[in-house]
Each structure stands twice: as C-alpha cells, then as structure tokens.
Coordinates of C-alpha atoms in Angstrom, one line a residue:
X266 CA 75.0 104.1 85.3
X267 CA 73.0 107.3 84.4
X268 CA 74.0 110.4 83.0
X269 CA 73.2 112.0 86.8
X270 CA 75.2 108.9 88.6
X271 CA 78.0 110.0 86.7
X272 CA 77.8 113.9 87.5
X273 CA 77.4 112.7 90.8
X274 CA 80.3 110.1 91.5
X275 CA 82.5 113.1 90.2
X276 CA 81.1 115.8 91.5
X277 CA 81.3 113.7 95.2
X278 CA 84.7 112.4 94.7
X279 CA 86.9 115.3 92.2
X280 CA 87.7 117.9 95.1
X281 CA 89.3 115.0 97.4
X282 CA 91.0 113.8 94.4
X283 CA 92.4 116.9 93.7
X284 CA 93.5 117.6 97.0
X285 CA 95.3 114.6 96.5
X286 CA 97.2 115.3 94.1
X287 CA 98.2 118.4 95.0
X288 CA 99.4 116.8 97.4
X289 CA 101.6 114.5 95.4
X290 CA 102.8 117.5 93.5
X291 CA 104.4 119.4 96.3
X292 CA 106.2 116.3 97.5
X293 CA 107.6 115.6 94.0
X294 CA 108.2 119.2 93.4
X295 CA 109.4 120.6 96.5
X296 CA 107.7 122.2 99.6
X297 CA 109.4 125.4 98.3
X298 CA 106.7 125.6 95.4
X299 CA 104.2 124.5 97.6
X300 CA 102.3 128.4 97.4
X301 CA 102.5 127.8 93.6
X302 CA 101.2 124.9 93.0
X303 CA 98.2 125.6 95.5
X304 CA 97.5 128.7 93.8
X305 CA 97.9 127.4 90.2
X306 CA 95.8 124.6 90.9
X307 CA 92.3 126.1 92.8
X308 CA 92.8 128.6 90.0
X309 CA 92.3 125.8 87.5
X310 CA 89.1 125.0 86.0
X311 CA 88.2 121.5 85.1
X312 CA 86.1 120.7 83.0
X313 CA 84.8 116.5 82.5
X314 CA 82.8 116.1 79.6
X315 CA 81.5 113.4 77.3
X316 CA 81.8 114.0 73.6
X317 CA 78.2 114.5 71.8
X318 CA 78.8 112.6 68.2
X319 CA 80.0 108.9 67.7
X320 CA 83.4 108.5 67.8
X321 CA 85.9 106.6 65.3
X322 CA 88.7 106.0 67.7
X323 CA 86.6 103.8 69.4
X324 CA 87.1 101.3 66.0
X325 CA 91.0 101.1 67.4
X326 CA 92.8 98.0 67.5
X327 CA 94.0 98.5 70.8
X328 CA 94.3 96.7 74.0
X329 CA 91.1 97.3 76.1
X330 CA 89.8 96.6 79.2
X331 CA 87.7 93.2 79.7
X332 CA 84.9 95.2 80.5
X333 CA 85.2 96.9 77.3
X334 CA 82.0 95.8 75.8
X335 CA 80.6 96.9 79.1
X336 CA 82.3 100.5 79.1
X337 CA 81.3 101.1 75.1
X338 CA 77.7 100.4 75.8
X339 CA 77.8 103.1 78.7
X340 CA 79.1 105.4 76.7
X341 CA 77.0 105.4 74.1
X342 CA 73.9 105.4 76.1
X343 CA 75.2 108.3 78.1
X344 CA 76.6 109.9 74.4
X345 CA 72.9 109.9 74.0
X346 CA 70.9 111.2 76.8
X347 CA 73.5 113.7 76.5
X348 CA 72.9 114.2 72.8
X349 CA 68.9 114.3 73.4
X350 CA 69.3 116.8 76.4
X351 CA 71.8 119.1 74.9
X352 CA 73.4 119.1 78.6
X353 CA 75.7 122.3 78.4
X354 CA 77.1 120.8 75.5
X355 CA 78.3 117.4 76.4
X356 CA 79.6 118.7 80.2
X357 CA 79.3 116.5 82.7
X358 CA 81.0 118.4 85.5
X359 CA 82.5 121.9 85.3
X360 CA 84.4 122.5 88.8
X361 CA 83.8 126.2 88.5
X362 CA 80.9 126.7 86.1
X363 CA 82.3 128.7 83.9
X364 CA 81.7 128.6 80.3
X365 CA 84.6 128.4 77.8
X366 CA 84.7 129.3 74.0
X367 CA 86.9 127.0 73.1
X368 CA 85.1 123.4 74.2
X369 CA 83.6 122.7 71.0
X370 CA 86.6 122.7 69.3
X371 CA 88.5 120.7 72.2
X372 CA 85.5 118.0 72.4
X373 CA 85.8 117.6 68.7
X374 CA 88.6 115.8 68.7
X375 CA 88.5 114.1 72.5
X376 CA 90.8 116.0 73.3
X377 CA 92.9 116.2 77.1
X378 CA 94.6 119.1 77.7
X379 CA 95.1 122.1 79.8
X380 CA 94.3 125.5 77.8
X381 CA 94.4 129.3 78.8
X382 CA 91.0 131.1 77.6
X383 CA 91.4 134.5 77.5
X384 CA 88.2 137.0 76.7
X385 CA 88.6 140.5 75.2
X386 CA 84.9 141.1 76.3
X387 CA 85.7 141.4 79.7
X388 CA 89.8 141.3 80.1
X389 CA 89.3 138.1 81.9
X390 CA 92.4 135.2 81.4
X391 CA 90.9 131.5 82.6
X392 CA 93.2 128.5 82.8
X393 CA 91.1 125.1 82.1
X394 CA 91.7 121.7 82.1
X395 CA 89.0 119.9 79.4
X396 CA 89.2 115.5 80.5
X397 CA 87.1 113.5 77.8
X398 CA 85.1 110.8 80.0
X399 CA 86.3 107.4 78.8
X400 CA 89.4 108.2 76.8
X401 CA 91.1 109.8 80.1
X402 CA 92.6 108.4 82.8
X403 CA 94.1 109.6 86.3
X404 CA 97.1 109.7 84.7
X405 CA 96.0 111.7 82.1
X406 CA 94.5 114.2 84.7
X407 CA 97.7 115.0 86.5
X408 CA 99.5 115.2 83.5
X409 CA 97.6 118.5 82.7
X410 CA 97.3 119.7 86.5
X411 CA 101.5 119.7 86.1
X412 CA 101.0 121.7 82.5
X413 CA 98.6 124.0 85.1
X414 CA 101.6 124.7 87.3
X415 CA 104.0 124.5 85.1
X416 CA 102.6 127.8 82.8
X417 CA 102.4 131.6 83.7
X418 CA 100.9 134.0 81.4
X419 CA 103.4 136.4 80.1
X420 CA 101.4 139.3 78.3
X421 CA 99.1 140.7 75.8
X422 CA 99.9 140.8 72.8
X423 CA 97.5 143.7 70.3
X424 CA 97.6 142.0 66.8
X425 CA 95.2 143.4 64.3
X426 CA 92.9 145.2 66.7
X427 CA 92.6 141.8 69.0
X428 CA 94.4 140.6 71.6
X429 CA 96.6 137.3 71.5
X430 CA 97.8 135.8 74.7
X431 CA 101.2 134.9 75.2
X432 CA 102.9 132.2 77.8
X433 CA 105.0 130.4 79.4
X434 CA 104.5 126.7 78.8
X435 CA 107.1 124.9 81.2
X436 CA 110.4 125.3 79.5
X437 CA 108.7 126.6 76.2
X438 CA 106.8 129.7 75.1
X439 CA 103.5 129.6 73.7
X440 CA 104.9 129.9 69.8
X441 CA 108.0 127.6 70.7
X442 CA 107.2 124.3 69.1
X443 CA 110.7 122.8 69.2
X444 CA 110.7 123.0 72.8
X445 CA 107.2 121.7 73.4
X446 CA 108.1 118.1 72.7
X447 CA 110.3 118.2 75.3
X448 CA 108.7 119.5 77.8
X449 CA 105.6 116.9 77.2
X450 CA 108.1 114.4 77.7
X451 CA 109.3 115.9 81.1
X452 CA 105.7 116.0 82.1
X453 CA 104.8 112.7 81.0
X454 CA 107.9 111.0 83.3
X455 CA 106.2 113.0 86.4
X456 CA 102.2 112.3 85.8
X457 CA 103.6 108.7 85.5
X458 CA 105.8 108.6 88.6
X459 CA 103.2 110.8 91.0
X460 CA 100.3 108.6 89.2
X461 CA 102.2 105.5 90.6
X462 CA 102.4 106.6 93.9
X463 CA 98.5 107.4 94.4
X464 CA 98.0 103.8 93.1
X465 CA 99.5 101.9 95.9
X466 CA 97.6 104.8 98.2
X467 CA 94.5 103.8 96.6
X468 CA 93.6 107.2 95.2
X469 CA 91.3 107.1 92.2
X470 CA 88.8 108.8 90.4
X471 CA 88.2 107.9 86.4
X472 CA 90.5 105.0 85.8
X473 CA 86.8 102.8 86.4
X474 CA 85.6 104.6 83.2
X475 CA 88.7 104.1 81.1
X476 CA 88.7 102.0 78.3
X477 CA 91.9 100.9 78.0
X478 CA 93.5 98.2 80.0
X479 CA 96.7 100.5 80.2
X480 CA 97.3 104.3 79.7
X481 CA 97.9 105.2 76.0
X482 CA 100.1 108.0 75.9
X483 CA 102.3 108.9 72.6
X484 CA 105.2 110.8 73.9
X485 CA 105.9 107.2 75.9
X486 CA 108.0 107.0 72.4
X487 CA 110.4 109.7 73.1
X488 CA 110.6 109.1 76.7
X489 CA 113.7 106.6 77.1
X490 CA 115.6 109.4 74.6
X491 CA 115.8 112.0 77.5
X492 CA 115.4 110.5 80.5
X493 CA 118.7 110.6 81.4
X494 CA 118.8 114.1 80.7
X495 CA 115.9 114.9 82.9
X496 CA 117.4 112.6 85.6
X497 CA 120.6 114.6 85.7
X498 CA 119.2 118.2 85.8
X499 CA 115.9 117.4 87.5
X500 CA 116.3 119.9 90.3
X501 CA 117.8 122.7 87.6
X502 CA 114.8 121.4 85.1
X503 CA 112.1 122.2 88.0
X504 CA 112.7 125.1 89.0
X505 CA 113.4 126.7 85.0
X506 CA 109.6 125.6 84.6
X507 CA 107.9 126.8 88.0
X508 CA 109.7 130.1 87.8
X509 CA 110.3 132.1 84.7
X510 CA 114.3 131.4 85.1
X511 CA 114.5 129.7 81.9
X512 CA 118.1 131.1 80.9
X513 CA 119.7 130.4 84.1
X514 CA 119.2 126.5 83.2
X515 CA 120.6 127.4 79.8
X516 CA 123.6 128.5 81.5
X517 CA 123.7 125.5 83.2
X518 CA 123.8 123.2 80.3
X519 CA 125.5 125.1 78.1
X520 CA 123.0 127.5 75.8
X521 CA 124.8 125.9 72.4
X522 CA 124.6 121.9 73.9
X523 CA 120.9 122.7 74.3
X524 CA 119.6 124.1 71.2
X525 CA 121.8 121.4 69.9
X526 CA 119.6 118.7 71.8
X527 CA 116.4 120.2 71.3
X528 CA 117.4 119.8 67.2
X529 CA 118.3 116.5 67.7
X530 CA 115.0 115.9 69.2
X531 CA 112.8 117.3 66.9
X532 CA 115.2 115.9 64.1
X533 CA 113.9 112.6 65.8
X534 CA 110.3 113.9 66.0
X535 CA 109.9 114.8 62.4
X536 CA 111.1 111.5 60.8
X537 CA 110.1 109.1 63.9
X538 CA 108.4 106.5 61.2
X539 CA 111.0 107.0 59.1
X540 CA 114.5 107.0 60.7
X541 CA 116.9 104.7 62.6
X542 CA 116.7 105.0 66.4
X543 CA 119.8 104.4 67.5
X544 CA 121.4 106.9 65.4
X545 CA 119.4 109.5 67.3
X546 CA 120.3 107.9 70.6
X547 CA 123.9 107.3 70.3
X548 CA 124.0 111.6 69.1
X549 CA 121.7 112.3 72.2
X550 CA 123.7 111.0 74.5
X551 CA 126.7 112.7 73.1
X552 CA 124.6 115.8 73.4
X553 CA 123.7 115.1 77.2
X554 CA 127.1 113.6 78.1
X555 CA 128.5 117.5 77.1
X556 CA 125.6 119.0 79.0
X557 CA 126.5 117.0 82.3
X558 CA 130.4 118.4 81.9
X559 CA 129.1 122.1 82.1

C-alpha cells in the first residue's frame, strides 16, 4: 500500500463512516440531541495523519496483531515517502483542509484526541479531531467524535494581551482536571458500547491498519470503579454534558456526595501503582450508594 492508496481508501470511505456513526450517536444519545450532535460533528475537523520520525512505542511488549510484522513494514515505508515528501506535515487526510497550529505538537507524541484551535489572527475557534494512522482504531475515533459533542466553548478569556479559550469539556471545564478523569471514563464506556454495535453491522474504517490485536485504552483501568455510577444516572449524566446544565445533575446527586466521589477518584488516580484497590472500591460505592438515595 502506497502513501496515495492510503489517502485514498480514507478519503473514499471516512464521510460514510462518519455518517455512521453519527448515526450510532443519536440512537445511544437520544433523538432529542439529534440537532446537536449533527451540528457538532460536520463542524469537526478530522485530521488522519502519520507521524514523520521513528517511533519508540513501537518497541512495546504488547499484544499485536499477527500481521504485525506486516503493518510495521507499512508504516515505515509510508513514515518515509512521507518524510522524503514533506506531505503537509505527515497529513494523510484533512476532512476540511484546514491547517492547525497545534499538529506538530499533537503528532509528536501520537497523540488521539479532539482539541479546540482557536486563532487571535482572525477570531476564528476550530474544533479538530488529530487520529495517528496505526496507533488508532475505530474505537479510538468515536471516542473523540463523543469528546466533539460533548464540549461547547464558553468564552474568551484576555490574559496578558492574548486570548485563552475557555470550555466546557463534558462534565468538566477546561482548567478542571479532577473532573476530567471522569468524564474520559464516561466516554470510554460509550465509544466501547456504540463501537460494538457498528462491529456486528460491519462498519469499519482503520481497525485494518491497527496494530494491536485489541484496543489499548488506559482509562479501561478505572472503568469498573464507576460504572455503576454511570449506569444509575446515565440519563441525568447525558444531558449535564450535551447541555451546559451541569449543576442541575449536582442537585441530583447531591453537590457534597459528588465532590466527595470525584476526590475519591482522583485519590485513586494519583496512587493507582501504589495503592490497594479495594479500599477505593468498597469507599466508592459507599459514595455512589448515597448518590442513588438523593
């Protein structure tokens, strides 16, 4: 496969894709968000793109496909024409071709992740979506198409004669790190469900590049410590991150319970390789348990 095949096979096959899972994300979400999502999304811009430098993470001891071999010479020949080419910086497909200042700094570190870019030059906000070829799946994808409907931008902030963007991340602000990890775990549980349900539809689009036999995802580790708090407000939980209605779900819980179990779980966070699990569990559950009597 050529650095053009691949532009092509995405280039043919993303917007169907897309429309796919968009899909998937009003019929997980609700029909009443469906003007949201829509919006949120074709406002996105997605950016596919193959980092220019070798790479140590490919050294891993990991699980990989049994094509592996097969994958890592791909990349590194297409790493190269890249490379030689200087092809807009290691981009393989830009849906909207739009430049952003940030990539360098995003392909640096392979990264996956939805972004606002906002430019002072020309007051214009951009949300983007960067997906490193070959260390992303599907998965991966939706998990930051439901970061892209998840966030609003709040306002401008002047700080030392420049402007700094502020937003709403899901249940989180854009300074709020305690919240963050929880909110990452939310979205995780949903990319994984809505990811399931385009596999036995046969919906696919990178998962032939990946290469990994399964999808490597870190917050998988807090996952099965608030699951049962996202199953008993998911309704209440959906609409706090769509909408900007944050403090009615705080009312809900119980605004004390919460910043209680948000503690808890960055209490967990900070000494994950060093604690013992079901201490955190046992005080979770407490924490939820209260939550579900409000």
């Amino acid at each position: 496969m050529t650095f053009s095949s691949v532009q092509r096979y995405i280039s043919n096959n993303f917007d169907s894709f897309k429309n796919e899972i968009i899909k998937e994300l009003i019929n997980y979400f609700g029909e009443e968000y469906k003007d949201i999502i829509v919006s949120r999304i074709e406002d996105t811009n997605f950016i596919f793109y193959i980092e220019p430098r070798y790479n140590e993470f490919l050294k891993f001891n990991i699980k990989r496909k049994d094509n592996y071999r097969k994958l890592k010479k791909e990349y590194y020949r297409l790493q190269r024409e890249i490379r030689i080419k200087d092809l807009e910086n290691g981009q393989v497909y830009n849906s909207k071709s739009l430049g952003s200042v940030a990539y360098k700094s995003i392909a640096w570190n392979s990264k996956t992740c939805f972004t606002y870019m906002y430019c002072n030059g020309n007051n214009e906000l951009k949300r983007e979506i960067f997906i490193p070829l070959f260390y992303a799946d599907d998965r991966a994808i939706i998990h930051e198409m439901i970061h892209s409907v998840m966030s609003s931008p709040l306002f401008l902030l002047d700080r030392n004669n420049s402007c700094v963007l502020k937003y709403k991340f899901g249940l989180c602000a854009s300074d709020d790190s305690i919240t963050d990890l929880l909110e990452e775990c939310i979205t995780e549980i949903e990319a994984k469900r809505i990811y399931s349900n385009i596999k036995k539809k046969g919906i696919s689009l990178i998962d032939c590049l990946y290469l990994y036999k399964s999808s490597l995802c870190f917050y998988d580790n807090f996952i099965p410590y608030i699951i049962e708090f996202y199953k008993l407000f998911k309704d209440d939980i959906i609409n706090a991150r769509i909408t900007l209605n944050l403090r009615q779900l705080e009312h809900i819980l119980g605004n004390e319970e919460y910043n209680n179990f948000l503690s808890l779980l960055k209490d967990f966070y900070d000494n994950y390789y060093d604690s013992e699990k079901s201490f955190y569990k046992l005080f979770m559950k407490q924490s939820i348990d209260k939550m579900g009597k409000n």
